[in-house]
Amino acid sequence: MGLSIRGFLRQVSVAAGLLAVVAVSAAQTSPPATTLVEPPAPLLPTSEKLAAPSAEFTVPEDSGETQAILKEDGLVRMEARVALTPTASKPASAGWVRAYQFADATGALSAYTYFRQGGKGFPYAAHSLYTTRVENGDGEVVFLSGVSVVRAKLKLYPESANALLGQIDIGLPKVTGRKALAPLLPSYFPADIAGTKLDPATLRYALGPVAYQSMGGVLPPEILGWDKSAEIATASYSGRAGKGTLTLLLYPTPQIAGDRGRAIEKAINDKGVAAFGTVKMRRVGPLVGMTSGAFSPDQAEKLVQALHLNEEVTFDQKLPLEFHAEVRKTATLLESILIFTGCLVIASVVIAVFLGGIRAGWRVMHGKPAASEPEFLTINLRDKPKALFAPKDEPPA
């Protein structure tokens, strides 16, 4: 009997091994699972007015510096199209359009200020989604919409160019939430201080050393702490007393700002203050401001003293006076003590009635009166207690 069971178990184990080998072979020979990923919608449409670049219709490539700045700004993707105009024989090229999508509005603004250098007008609106079109001196149009920047150089009538750009703007991806929030740093520039006015067209915003150098930064880029998420913006001011540049640096924490501020001060002293012009520095929390250029000392001092962070505090209800608050705390404490004491009294009564009812029921079940128990509740003090031991001088009974 023992041998037959052992042989049966051996056959079962062999069969299980064969099944495992067959299952593994089937898994190896079966085709891998296919996952379908839907591609994102195109940045630029393709129509009879916009065509993809080809050997016949080309779009100029971005320079190496431009590509490096776009990488610093967090470029996600880029597309280019050729603008077409109908002719008697076949469509002809009427310019080009290039669109860039970034990870957030911060990178888009940095790229926009880089591309619009030399352009006119900068109606920047902080804390909002906005679309701003600027025409550079060479006829190139640059506009910012959410997290996208579009450049176009078109040989079309103004009405046709505006209609085409409006169609492109509508098709750009729209984002919400934190990615759509415009950076705060450009809003920290004072607008008009004692006759010294900001030139909005000169505002530049950088997220990396290449962009900072391209916008004419005067500080050594290697000491500015780009690895610590630094943001830098510059803008020009002019007045009767002089003209210069205000540089703002924003860091995640005041400690980093203080450390970088000391490094900047050392670099300025090592190179010589004369190389930077009129230098005034001030730190406000995580914000560092510095003037340079042909400012008068009074202009520079007023500019840095005008720097402040936009801090807003709101309350949902009026705050009580301190005396009223203490009285309310005392009254609440006494009320809680009274409620707790009342709960203890009620609980004691309930427990006493419950236990007393159980005891009375038990006595009734054993034939005793429920309300009295003389042998347990009465103490007889009238009778003289009996001696436990007889005195020694008395004979035993």
Coordinates of C-alpha atoms in Angstrom, one line a residue:
M1 CA 0.0 0.0 0.0
G2 CA 2.8 2.4 0.9
L3 CA 4.6 1.8 -2.4
S4 CA 1.5 2.4 -4.4
I5 CA 0.9 5.8 -2.7
R6 CA 4.5 6.7 -3.2
G7 CA 4.3 5.9 -6.9
F8 CA 1.1 7.9 -7.2
L9 CA 2.7 11.0 -5.7
R10 CA 5.7 10.6 -8.0
Q11 CA 3.4 10.6 -11.0
V12 CA 1.5 13.6 -9.8
S13 CA 4.8 15.6 -9.3
V14 CA 6.0 14.7 -12.8
A15 CA 2.7 15.8 -14.3
A16 CA 2.8 19.1 -12.4
G17 CA 6.3 19.7 -13.7
L18 CA 5.3 19.0 -17.3
L19 CA 2.3 21.5 -16.9
A20 CA 4.7 24.2 -15.5
V21 CA 7.1 23.7 -18.5
V22 CA 4.2 24.0 -21.0
A23 CA 2.9 27.1 -19.3
V24 CA 6.3 28.8 -19.3
S25 CA 6.8 27.9 -23.0
A26 CA 3.4 29.3 -23.9
A27 CA 4.1 32.5 -22.0
Q28 CA 7.4 32.9 -23.9
T29 CA 5.9 32.3 -27.3
S30 CA 2.8 34.5 -26.7
P31 CA 3.0 38.0 -28.2
P32 CA 3.6 40.8 -25.6
A33 CA 0.6 43.0 -24.5
T34 CA 0.1 46.1 -26.6
T35 CA -0.6 49.5 -24.9
L36 CA -2.2 52.2 -27.0
V37 CA -1.0 55.7 -26.1
E38 CA -3.0 58.6 -27.7
P39 CA -0.7 61.2 -29.1
P40 CA -1.2 64.8 -27.9
A41 CA -3.1 67.2 -30.2
P42 CA -0.8 69.1 -32.6
L43 CA 0.3 72.6 -31.5
L44 CA -0.2 74.0 -34.9
P45 CA -3.0 73.1 -37.4
T46 CA -2.4 71.9 -40.9
S47 CA -4.6 73.4 -43.6
E48 CA -4.4 75.0 -47.0
K49 CA -2.8 78.1 -45.3
L50 CA -0.4 76.2 -43.1
A51 CA 1.7 73.3 -44.3
A52 CA 4.4 71.1 -42.7
P53 CA 8.0 72.0 -43.7
S54 CA 9.4 70.2 -46.7
A55 CA 12.3 70.4 -49.1
E56 CA 10.4 73.1 -51.1
F57 CA 9.1 75.1 -48.1
T58 CA 11.6 75.3 -45.2
V59 CA 11.6 77.0 -41.8
P60 CA 14.8 78.4 -40.3
E61 CA 16.2 76.4 -37.5
D62 CA 16.8 77.8 -34.0
S63 CA 20.4 78.7 -33.0
G64 CA 22.4 76.8 -30.5
E65 CA 21.9 79.6 -27.9
T66 CA 18.2 79.5 -28.5
Q67 CA 18.0 75.7 -28.0
A68 CA 20.0 76.0 -24.8
I69 CA 17.7 78.7 -23.4
L70 CA 14.6 76.6 -24.4
K71 CA 16.0 73.7 -22.5
E72 CA 16.5 75.8 -19.4
D73 CA 12.9 77.0 -19.7
G74 CA 11.5 73.5 -19.7
L75 CA 10.5 73.1 -23.3
V76 CA 8.1 70.2 -23.8
R77 CA 7.7 70.2 -27.6
M78 CA 7.9 72.4 -30.7
E79 CA 6.2 72.5 -34.1
A80 CA 6.8 74.5 -37.2
R81 CA 4.6 75.3 -40.2
V82 CA 5.0 77.2 -43.5
A83 CA 2.4 79.9 -44.3
L84 CA 1.0 79.5 -47.8
T85 CA -0.7 82.0 -50.1
P86 CA -2.5 80.9 -53.3
T87 CA -1.1 81.9 -56.7
A88 CA -2.1 81.2 -60.3
S89 CA -0.1 78.0 -60.6
K90 CA 0.5 76.7 -57.1
P91 CA 0.7 77.9 -53.5
A92 CA 3.7 80.0 -52.6
S93 CA 5.5 80.5 -49.3
A94 CA 4.3 83.5 -47.3
G95 CA 6.5 83.1 -44.2
W96 CA 6.7 80.7 -41.3
V97 CA 5.2 80.0 -37.9
R98 CA 6.9 78.2 -35.0
A99 CA 5.2 77.2 -31.7
Y100 CA 6.8 76.2 -28.4
Q101 CA 5.0 74.5 -25.5
F102 CA 6.5 74.6 -22.0
A103 CA 5.9 72.8 -18.7
D104 CA 4.4 75.8 -17.1
A105 CA 3.8 79.5 -17.5
T106 CA 7.1 80.4 -15.8
G107 CA 9.2 78.8 -18.6
A108 CA 6.9 80.3 -21.2
L109 CA 7.4 83.8 -19.9
S110 CA 11.2 83.4 -19.8
A111 CA 11.2 82.2 -23.5
Y112 CA 8.8 85.0 -24.4
T113 CA 11.1 87.8 -22.9
Y114 CA 14.0 86.2 -24.8
F115 CA 12.3 86.1 -28.2
R116 CA 10.8 89.6 -27.9
Q117 CA 14.1 91.4 -27.4
G118 CA 13.8 94.7 -29.3
G119 CA 10.0 94.5 -29.6
K120 CA 7.7 97.2 -28.5
G121 CA 5.2 97.1 -25.7
F122 CA 5.0 94.7 -22.8
P123 CA 1.5 94.8 -21.2
Y124 CA 2.4 92.2 -18.6
A125 CA -0.4 91.0 -16.3
A126 CA 0.7 89.0 -13.3
H127 CA -1.5 86.2 -11.7
S128 CA -3.5 85.6 -14.9
L129 CA -3.5 83.8 -18.2
Y130 CA -2.8 86.3 -20.9
T131 CA -2.1 86.7 -24.6
T132 CA 0.4 89.4 -25.6
R133 CA 1.5 90.1 -29.2
V134 CA 4.7 92.0 -29.9
E135 CA 6.2 92.8 -33.2
N136 CA 10.0 93.0 -33.3
G137 CA 12.0 95.3 -35.5
D138 CA 12.6 92.7 -38.2
G139 CA 8.9 92.0 -38.7
E140 CA 8.7 88.9 -36.5
V141 CA 5.6 88.6 -34.4
V142 CA 5.9 87.0 -30.9
F143 CA 3.0 86.2 -28.6
L144 CA 2.5 84.4 -25.4
S145 CA -0.6 82.4 -24.5
G146 CA -0.6 80.4 -21.3
V147 CA 2.2 77.8 -21.5
S148 CA 2.9 78.4 -25.2
V149 CA 5.0 80.9 -27.2
V150 CA 4.4 81.5 -30.9
R151 CA 6.8 83.2 -33.3
A152 CA 5.7 84.1 -36.8
K153 CA 7.2 86.0 -39.7
L154 CA 4.5 86.4 -42.3
K155 CA 4.3 88.2 -45.6
L156 CA 0.6 88.7 -45.5
Y157 CA -1.8 91.6 -45.3
P158 CA -2.4 92.6 -41.7
E159 CA -6.0 91.4 -41.7
S160 CA -4.9 88.0 -43.0
A161 CA -2.0 87.7 -40.6
N162 CA -4.2 88.6 -37.6
A163 CA -6.9 86.0 -38.7
L164 CA -4.2 83.3 -39.0
L165 CA -2.6 84.1 -35.6
G166 CA -6.0 84.2 -34.0
Q167 CA -6.8 80.7 -35.4
I168 CA -3.4 79.5 -34.0
D169 CA -4.1 81.0 -30.6
I170 CA -7.4 79.2 -30.3
G171 CA -5.8 75.8 -31.0
L172 CA -3.0 76.1 -28.5
P173 CA -3.3 73.9 -25.4
K174 CA -5.0 75.5 -22.4
V175 CA -3.9 74.6 -18.8
T176 CA -5.3 75.3 -15.4
G177 CA -4.0 75.0 -11.8
R178 CA -0.5 75.8 -10.7
K179 CA 1.1 75.3 -14.1
A180 CA -1.0 78.2 -15.4
L181 CA 0.1 80.7 -12.7
A182 CA 2.3 83.5 -13.9
P183 CA 5.6 84.0 -11.9
L184 CA 5.5 86.7 -9.2
L185 CA 9.0 88.1 -9.7
P186 CA 8.2 90.5 -12.6
S187 CA 5.4 92.0 -10.5
Y188 CA 7.9 93.1 -7.8
F189 CA 9.5 95.9 -9.9
P190 CA 8.5 99.3 -8.7
A191 CA 6.6 101.2 -11.4
D192 CA 7.5 104.9 -10.7
I193 CA 9.7 106.1 -7.9
A194 CA 10.3 109.8 -7.6
G195 CA 10.5 110.5 -11.3
T196 CA 12.4 107.3 -12.1
K197 CA 10.2 105.3 -14.4
L198 CA 10.2 101.6 -15.4
D199 CA 10.5 100.8 -19.1
P200 CA 8.3 97.7 -19.5
A201 CA 9.7 96.7 -22.8
T202 CA 13.1 96.1 -21.2
L203 CA 11.9 93.5 -18.8
R204 CA 13.8 90.2 -19.1
Y205 CA 13.1 87.0 -17.1
A206 CA 15.6 84.2 -16.9
L207 CA 15.7 80.7 -15.3
G208 CA 19.2 79.7 -16.3
P209 CA 22.7 81.1 -16.9
V210 CA 22.5 81.1 -20.7
A211 CA 19.3 83.2 -20.7
Y212 CA 20.7 85.5 -18.1
Q213 CA 23.8 86.2 -20.2
S214 CA 21.8 86.6 -23.3
M215 CA 19.7 89.4 -21.7
G216 CA 22.9 91.3 -20.7
G217 CA 23.3 90.2 -17.1
V218 CA 26.2 92.0 -15.3
L219 CA 26.8 89.4 -12.6
P220 CA 28.9 86.3 -12.9
P221 CA 26.3 83.6 -13.7
E222 CA 28.2 80.8 -11.8
I223 CA 27.6 82.4 -8.4
L224 CA 23.8 83.0 -8.7
G225 CA 22.7 79.6 -7.5
W226 CA 20.8 78.2 -10.5
D227 CA 20.9 74.7 -8.9
K228 CA 18.8 76.2 -6.0
S229 CA 15.9 77.2 -8.3
A230 CA 16.9 80.8 -8.7
E231 CA 14.8 83.2 -10.7
I232 CA 16.3 86.4 -12.1
A233 CA 14.6 89.4 -13.8
T234 CA 16.1 92.7 -15.0
A235 CA 14.5 95.9 -16.2
S236 CA 15.7 99.4 -17.1
Y237 CA 14.7 102.6 -15.4
S238 CA 15.2 106.1 -16.6
G239 CA 14.9 109.6 -15.1
R240 CA 16.4 113.0 -15.2
A241 CA 19.1 112.1 -12.7
G242 CA 20.2 109.0 -14.6
K243 CA 19.4 105.7 -16.3
G244 CA 20.3 102.2 -15.1
T245 CA 19.2 98.6 -14.5
L246 CA 17.5 97.0 -11.5
T247 CA 18.2 93.3 -11.1
L248 CA 15.9 91.1 -8.9
L249 CA 16.8 87.7 -7.7
L250 CA 14.2 85.4 -6.1
Y251 CA 15.2 82.2 -4.1
P252 CA 13.1 79.5 -2.4
T253 CA 14.2 80.6 1.2
P254 CA 15.6 83.7 2.9
Q255 CA 18.6 81.6 4.0
I256 CA 19.6 80.9 0.3
A257 CA 18.9 84.5 -0.6
G258 CA 21.3 85.7 2.2
D259 CA 24.0 83.3 1.2
R260 CA 23.8 84.3 -2.5
G261 CA 23.6 88.0 -1.6
R262 CA 26.9 87.8 0.3
A263 CA 28.5 85.9 -2.7
I264 CA 27.3 88.7 -5.1
E265 CA 28.6 91.4 -2.8
K266 CA 32.0 89.6 -2.7
A267 CA 32.1 89.3 -6.5
I268 CA 31.3 93.0 -6.9
N269 CA 34.1 94.0 -4.5
D270 CA 36.6 91.7 -6.1
K271 CA 35.9 93.1 -9.6
G272 CA 35.5 96.7 -8.5
V273 CA 32.3 98.7 -7.9
A274 CA 33.3 101.0 -10.8
A275 CA 32.7 98.2 -13.3
F276 CA 29.0 98.0 -12.3
G277 CA 28.2 101.7 -11.9
T278 CA 26.0 102.8 -9.0
V279 CA 25.5 99.7 -6.9
K280 CA 22.9 99.4 -4.1
M281 CA 21.8 96.1 -2.7
R282 CA 18.9 95.1 -0.4
R283 CA 17.4 91.8 0.7
V284 CA 13.7 91.4 1.6
G285 CA 13.2 87.8 2.7
P286 CA 13.9 85.5 -0.3
L287 CA 14.2 88.6 -2.6
V288 CA 17.5 90.3 -3.5
G289 CA 17.6 93.6 -5.4
M290 CA 20.6 95.3 -6.9
T291 CA 21.0 98.4 -9.0
S292 CA 23.7 99.0 -11.6
G293 CA 24.4 101.5 -14.4
A294 CA 24.3 105.3 -14.4
F295 CA 21.8 105.9 -11.5
S296 CA 22.4 108.7 -9.1
P297 CA 23.0 107.5 -5.5
D298 CA 19.6 108.9 -4.5
Q299 CA 17.8 107.1 -7.4
A300 CA 19.4 103.8 -6.5
E301 CA 18.6 104.1 -2.8
K302 CA 15.0 104.8 -3.5
L303 CA 14.6 101.9 -5.9
V304 CA 16.0 99.3 -3.5
Q305 CA 14.0 100.7 -0.6
A306 CA 10.8 100.4 -2.7
L307 CA 11.2 96.7 -3.0
H308 CA 8.7 94.6 -1.1
L309 CA 6.9 91.2 -1.3
N310 CA 3.2 91.1 -2.1
E311 CA 1.9 89.6 1.1
E312 CA -1.9 89.5 1.7
V313 CA -3.6 88.4 4.9
T314 CA -7.4 87.8 5.0
F315 CA -9.7 86.8 7.9
D316 CA -13.1 85.1 7.6
Q317 CA -14.4 86.7 10.8
K318 CA -13.6 89.5 13.1
L319 CA -11.1 88.8 15.9
P320 CA -12.5 89.5 19.5
L321 CA -10.6 91.7 21.9
E322 CA -8.1 90.0 24.2
F323 CA -10.2 90.6 27.4
H324 CA -13.3 89.2 25.9
A325 CA -11.4 86.2 24.7
E326 CA -10.1 85.4 28.2
V327 CA -13.6 85.8 29.7
R328 CA -15.0 83.5 27.1
K329 CA -12.3 80.9 27.8
T330 CA -13.0 81.0 31.6
A331 CA -16.8 80.7 31.1
T332 CA -16.3 77.8 28.7
L333 CA -14.0 76.0 31.3
L334 CA -16.6 76.5 34.1
E335 CA -19.4 75.3 31.9
S336 CA -17.4 72.2 31.0
I337 CA -16.7 71.4 34.7
L338 CA -20.4 71.7 35.6
I339 CA -21.5 69.5 32.7
F340 CA -18.9 66.9 33.7
T341 CA -20.0 67.0 37.4
G342 CA -23.6 66.5 36.4
C343 CA -22.8 63.6 34.2
L344 CA -20.9 61.9 37.1
V345 CA -23.9 62.4 39.5
I346 CA -26.3 61.0 37.0
A347 CA -24.0 58.0 36.3
S348 CA -23.7 57.4 40.1
V349 CA -27.5 57.4 40.6
V350 CA -28.0 55.1 37.6
I351 CA -25.4 52.6 38.8
A352 CA -26.8 52.7 42.4
V353 CA -30.3 52.0 41.2
F354 CA -29.2 49.2 38.9
L355 CA -27.0 47.4 41.5
G356 CA -29.6 47.9 44.2
G357 CA -32.4 46.4 42.0
I358 CA -30.2 43.4 41.3
R359 CA -29.6 42.9 45.0
A360 CA -33.3 43.3 45.9
G361 CA -34.3 40.8 43.2
W362 CA -31.8 38.3 44.5
R363 CA -33.1 38.6 48.0
V364 CA -36.7 38.1 46.9
M365 CA -35.8 35.0 44.9
H366 CA -34.3 33.5 48.1
G367 CA -37.4 34.3 50.3
K368 CA -36.0 37.3 52.1
P369 CA -37.5 40.9 52.3
A370 CA -36.2 43.1 49.6
A371 CA -36.1 46.4 51.6
S372 CA -34.4 45.3 54.8
E373 CA -31.7 43.1 56.1
P374 CA -31.3 43.6 59.9
E375 CA -28.6 41.0 60.4
F376 CA -26.4 42.9 57.9
L377 CA -27.5 46.5 58.2
T378 CA -28.0 46.7 62.0
I379 CA -25.2 47.2 64.6
N380 CA -26.3 46.2 68.1
L381 CA -24.4 48.3 70.7
R382 CA -26.7 47.7 73.7
D383 CA -25.5 44.2 74.7
K384 CA -22.3 43.9 76.6
P385 CA -19.7 42.0 74.6
K386 CA -18.7 38.6 75.9
A387 CA -15.2 37.9 77.0
L388 CA -13.2 35.7 74.7
F389 CA -11.2 34.1 77.5
A390 CA -12.1 33.4 81.2
P391 CA -10.1 35.3 83.9
K392 CA -7.3 33.3 85.5
D393 CA -8.5 33.5 89.1
E394 CA -11.9 32.0 88.4
P395 CA -12.2 28.2 88.3
P396 CA -13.3 26.7 85.1
A397 CA -17.0 25.8 84.9

